Amino acid sequence: MSEPVFAKANINRTFIKAPIDVVWSTLVATDKALPFFFGSICQTTDGLKAGARYRMVHPNKKVAMVVGEVIAFDPPYIYSHTFQMTNIDEPPCKVTYALVEKDGGTEFSLTIENAVEGGKLFKEMVSAQGFIGSNLKALCETGRPAFTGRMVGVLSPIFGLLAKKKQGIENWPL
């Protein structure tokens, strides 16, 4: 079997008219469903920090959607982790969120690295970058997610029913 070829890093930037601390605390919340992360809830055993395992779970808390390990955690500037979607049989990629104070607000960068070129994970991640940025922006600026994030919330119960058996939370311990 040949070694996978990895895609070039893909970066998406979004300017958010909110202080960096507001953007950071919204981004790293672990106590509620996050509309910019498709309504999932971030779970860890001992908080987000370098070396910690995490999983993003469906609000029904029966489905693990994403699993990984925190690589870097430097509040309020850098949060980087491995990222494996539980419904895709590909190696994890690396995701980095970077925040920079700029022009009275915050520049949010979402970088995807080390994803298999042409793979399903890379395609899913690249197509989600705009959704994540626009919904994080709306939530930080207005207190509400964008329309797309609200629709994901409405459809969330259906998504939970469509999950594959292998995505059961019992298969993805922390």
Short mmCIF file of C-alpha atoms in Angstrom, two decimals:
data_model
loop_
_atom_site.label_atom_id
_atom_site.label_comp_id
_atom_site.label_asym_id
_atom_site.label_seq_id
_atom_site.Cartn_x
_atom_site.Cartn_y
_atom_site.Cartn_z
CA MET A 1 0.00 0.00 0.00
CA SER A 2 1.44 3.40 -0.94
CA GLU A 3 1.89 6.25 1.51
CA PRO A 4 -0.85 8.91 1.40
CA VAL A 5 -0.14 12.24 -0.25
CA PHE A 6 -1.07 15.18 1.97
CA ALA A 7 -2.83 18.29 0.71
CA LYS A 8 -1.30 21.73 1.08
CA ALA A 9 -2.43 23.65 4.14
CA ASN A 10 -5.78 25.36 3.61
CA ILE A 11 -6.35 28.63 5.50
CA ASN A 12 -9.62 30.51 5.97
CA ARG A 13 -9.67 33.92 7.66
CA THR A 14 -12.67 35.72 9.14
CA PHE A 15 -12.70 39.18 10.73
CA ILE A 16 -14.89 39.29 13.85
CA LYS A 17 -16.00 42.60 15.36
CA ALA A 18 -15.53 41.39 18.94
CA PRO A 19 -12.70 41.46 21.49
CA ILE A 20 -10.23 38.58 21.32
CA ASP A 21 -11.28 37.31 24.78
CA VAL A 22 -14.92 36.99 23.64
CA VAL A 23 -13.91 35.09 20.51
CA TRP A 24 -11.55 32.84 22.48
CA SER A 25 -14.05 31.95 25.21
CA THR A 26 -16.72 31.21 22.60
CA LEU A 27 -14.33 29.05 20.55
CA VAL A 28 -13.15 26.88 23.46
CA ALA A 29 -16.41 26.46 25.39
CA THR A 30 -16.89 22.93 26.71
CA ASP A 31 -20.22 23.30 28.47
CA LYS A 32 -22.70 23.80 25.63
CA ALA A 33 -23.56 22.92 22.05
CA LEU A 34 -21.45 25.00 19.66
CA PRO A 35 -23.40 26.06 16.55
CA PHE A 36 -20.21 26.88 14.63
CA PHE A 37 -19.06 23.28 15.21
CA PHE A 38 -22.29 21.86 13.80
CA GLY A 39 -24.02 21.83 17.17
CA SER A 40 -21.54 19.50 18.83
CA ILE A 41 -20.36 19.71 22.44
CA CYS A 42 -16.62 19.55 23.20
CA GLN A 43 -15.79 17.00 25.91
CA THR A 44 -12.49 16.44 27.73
CA THR A 45 -11.67 14.73 31.00
CA ASP A 46 -9.60 17.59 32.46
CA GLY A 47 -10.14 20.64 30.26
CA LEU A 48 -8.53 21.79 27.03
CA LYS A 49 -4.73 21.86 27.26
CA ALA A 50 -1.79 20.47 25.30
CA GLY A 51 -1.85 16.67 25.43
CA ALA A 52 -5.54 16.41 26.37
CA ARG A 53 -7.81 14.10 24.41
CA TYR A 54 -11.12 15.56 23.33
CA ARG A 55 -14.21 14.54 21.46
CA MET A 56 -16.99 16.51 19.83
CA VAL A 57 -20.30 14.84 20.61
CA HIS A 58 -23.83 15.20 19.29
CA PRO A 59 -26.15 17.03 21.72
CA ASN A 60 -27.85 13.68 22.44
CA LYS A 61 -24.48 12.65 23.97
CA LYS A 62 -24.76 9.24 22.27
CA VAL A 63 -22.70 10.00 19.15
CA ALA A 64 -19.04 10.99 18.90
CA MET A 65 -18.62 13.08 15.76
CA VAL A 66 -14.94 14.04 16.05
CA VAL A 67 -12.04 12.85 18.21
CA GLY A 68 -8.48 14.04 18.64
CA GLU A 69 -5.74 15.36 20.86
CA VAL A 70 -4.87 18.95 21.71
CA ILE A 71 -1.44 19.85 20.30
CA ALA A 72 -1.15 23.49 21.40
CA PHE A 73 -3.28 25.63 23.69
CA ASP A 74 -2.09 29.19 24.23
CA PRO A 75 -5.01 31.41 25.35
CA PRO A 76 -6.24 33.60 23.71
CA TYR A 77 -4.12 33.11 20.59
CA ILE A 78 -3.64 29.48 19.48
CA TYR A 79 -5.66 26.29 19.76
CA SER A 80 -4.40 23.38 17.66
CA HIS A 81 -5.46 19.74 17.65
CA THR A 82 -5.63 16.57 15.65
CA PHE A 83 -9.01 16.00 14.02
CA GLN A 84 -10.55 12.68 13.04
CA MET A 85 -14.16 12.41 11.95
CA THR A 86 -15.57 9.19 13.36
CA ASN A 87 -17.56 8.45 10.20
CA ILE A 88 -14.55 8.68 7.85
CA ASP A 89 -11.87 5.99 7.71
CA GLU A 90 -8.86 8.24 7.08
CA PRO A 91 -5.98 9.35 9.27
CA PRO A 92 -6.55 12.50 11.30
CA CYS A 93 -5.55 15.93 10.06
CA LYS A 94 -4.33 18.89 12.07
CA VAL A 95 -6.57 21.90 12.73
CA THR A 96 -5.27 25.20 14.09
CA TYR A 97 -7.32 28.17 15.19
CA ALA A 98 -5.33 31.40 15.51
CA LEU A 99 -6.67 34.67 16.91
CA VAL A 100 -5.02 38.06 16.34
CA GLU A 101 -6.24 41.42 17.63
CA LYS A 102 -6.75 43.63 14.60
CA ASP A 103 -8.59 46.85 13.72
CA GLY A 104 -10.65 46.88 16.92
CA GLY A 105 -11.71 43.26 16.53
CA THR A 106 -10.25 39.80 16.05
CA GLU A 107 -8.94 38.03 12.99
CA PHE A 108 -9.86 34.34 13.23
CA SER A 109 -7.81 31.94 11.11
CA LEU A 110 -8.71 28.29 10.62
CA THR A 111 -5.92 26.20 9.12
CA ILE A 112 -6.23 22.58 7.99
CA GLU A 113 -3.00 20.60 7.54
CA ASN A 114 -1.91 17.01 6.97
CA ALA A 115 -5.17 15.84 5.40
CA VAL A 116 -4.99 13.25 2.64
CA GLU A 117 -5.04 14.98 -0.76
CA GLY A 118 -8.40 14.35 -2.42
CA GLY A 119 -9.68 12.51 0.64
CA LYS A 120 -13.14 12.79 2.08
CA LEU A 121 -11.87 14.38 5.32
CA PHE A 122 -10.06 17.14 3.44
CA LYS A 123 -13.12 17.85 1.30
CA GLU A 124 -15.42 17.94 4.34
CA MET A 125 -13.04 20.19 6.26
CA VAL A 126 -12.47 22.68 3.46
CA SER A 127 -16.20 22.94 2.78
CA ALA A 128 -16.83 23.56 6.52
CA GLN A 129 -14.31 26.37 6.97
CA GLY A 130 -16.66 29.14 5.81
CA PHE A 131 -19.53 27.73 7.89
CA ILE A 132 -17.36 27.70 11.02
CA GLY A 133 -16.02 31.22 10.46
CA SER A 134 -19.39 32.80 9.64
CA ASN A 135 -21.17 31.17 12.56
CA LEU A 136 -18.42 31.98 15.06
CA LYS A 137 -18.50 35.58 13.76
CA ALA A 138 -22.28 35.88 14.08
CA LEU A 139 -22.33 34.33 17.55
CA CYS A 140 -19.55 36.61 18.87
CA GLU A 141 -20.99 39.75 17.26
CA THR A 142 -24.72 39.25 17.88
CA GLY A 143 -25.10 36.45 20.41
CA ARG A 144 -26.82 34.30 17.77
CA PRO A 145 -25.38 31.95 15.16
CA ALA A 146 -25.88 32.71 11.47
CA PHE A 147 -28.94 31.27 9.72
CA THR A 148 -26.93 28.20 8.66
CA GLY A 149 -25.97 27.48 12.27
CA ARG A 150 -29.57 27.86 13.41
CA MET A 151 -30.67 25.40 10.71
CA VAL A 152 -28.08 22.87 11.87
CA GLY A 153 -29.58 23.21 15.35
CA VAL A 154 -33.07 22.55 14.01
CA LEU A 155 -31.90 19.51 12.03
CA SER A 156 -29.64 18.15 14.79
CA PRO A 157 -32.07 15.45 16.02
CA ILE A 158 -32.21 14.01 12.50
CA PHE A 159 -28.41 14.00 12.21
CA GLY A 160 -28.23 12.03 15.46
CA LEU A 161 -30.55 9.37 14.03
CA LEU A 162 -28.45 9.07 10.85
CA ALA A 163 -25.18 8.38 12.70
CA LYS A 164 -23.41 5.12 12.00
CA LYS A 165 -23.19 2.52 14.77
CA LYS A 166 -19.39 2.87 14.88
CA GLN A 167 -19.90 6.53 15.91
CA GLY A 168 -21.46 5.50 19.21
CA ILE A 169 -19.80 7.38 22.06
CA GLU A 170 -18.89 4.08 23.74
CA ASN A 171 -16.50 3.40 20.83
CA TRP A 172 -14.57 6.66 21.36
CA PRO A 173 -13.50 6.94 25.03
CA LEU A 174 -11.51 9.92 26.21
#
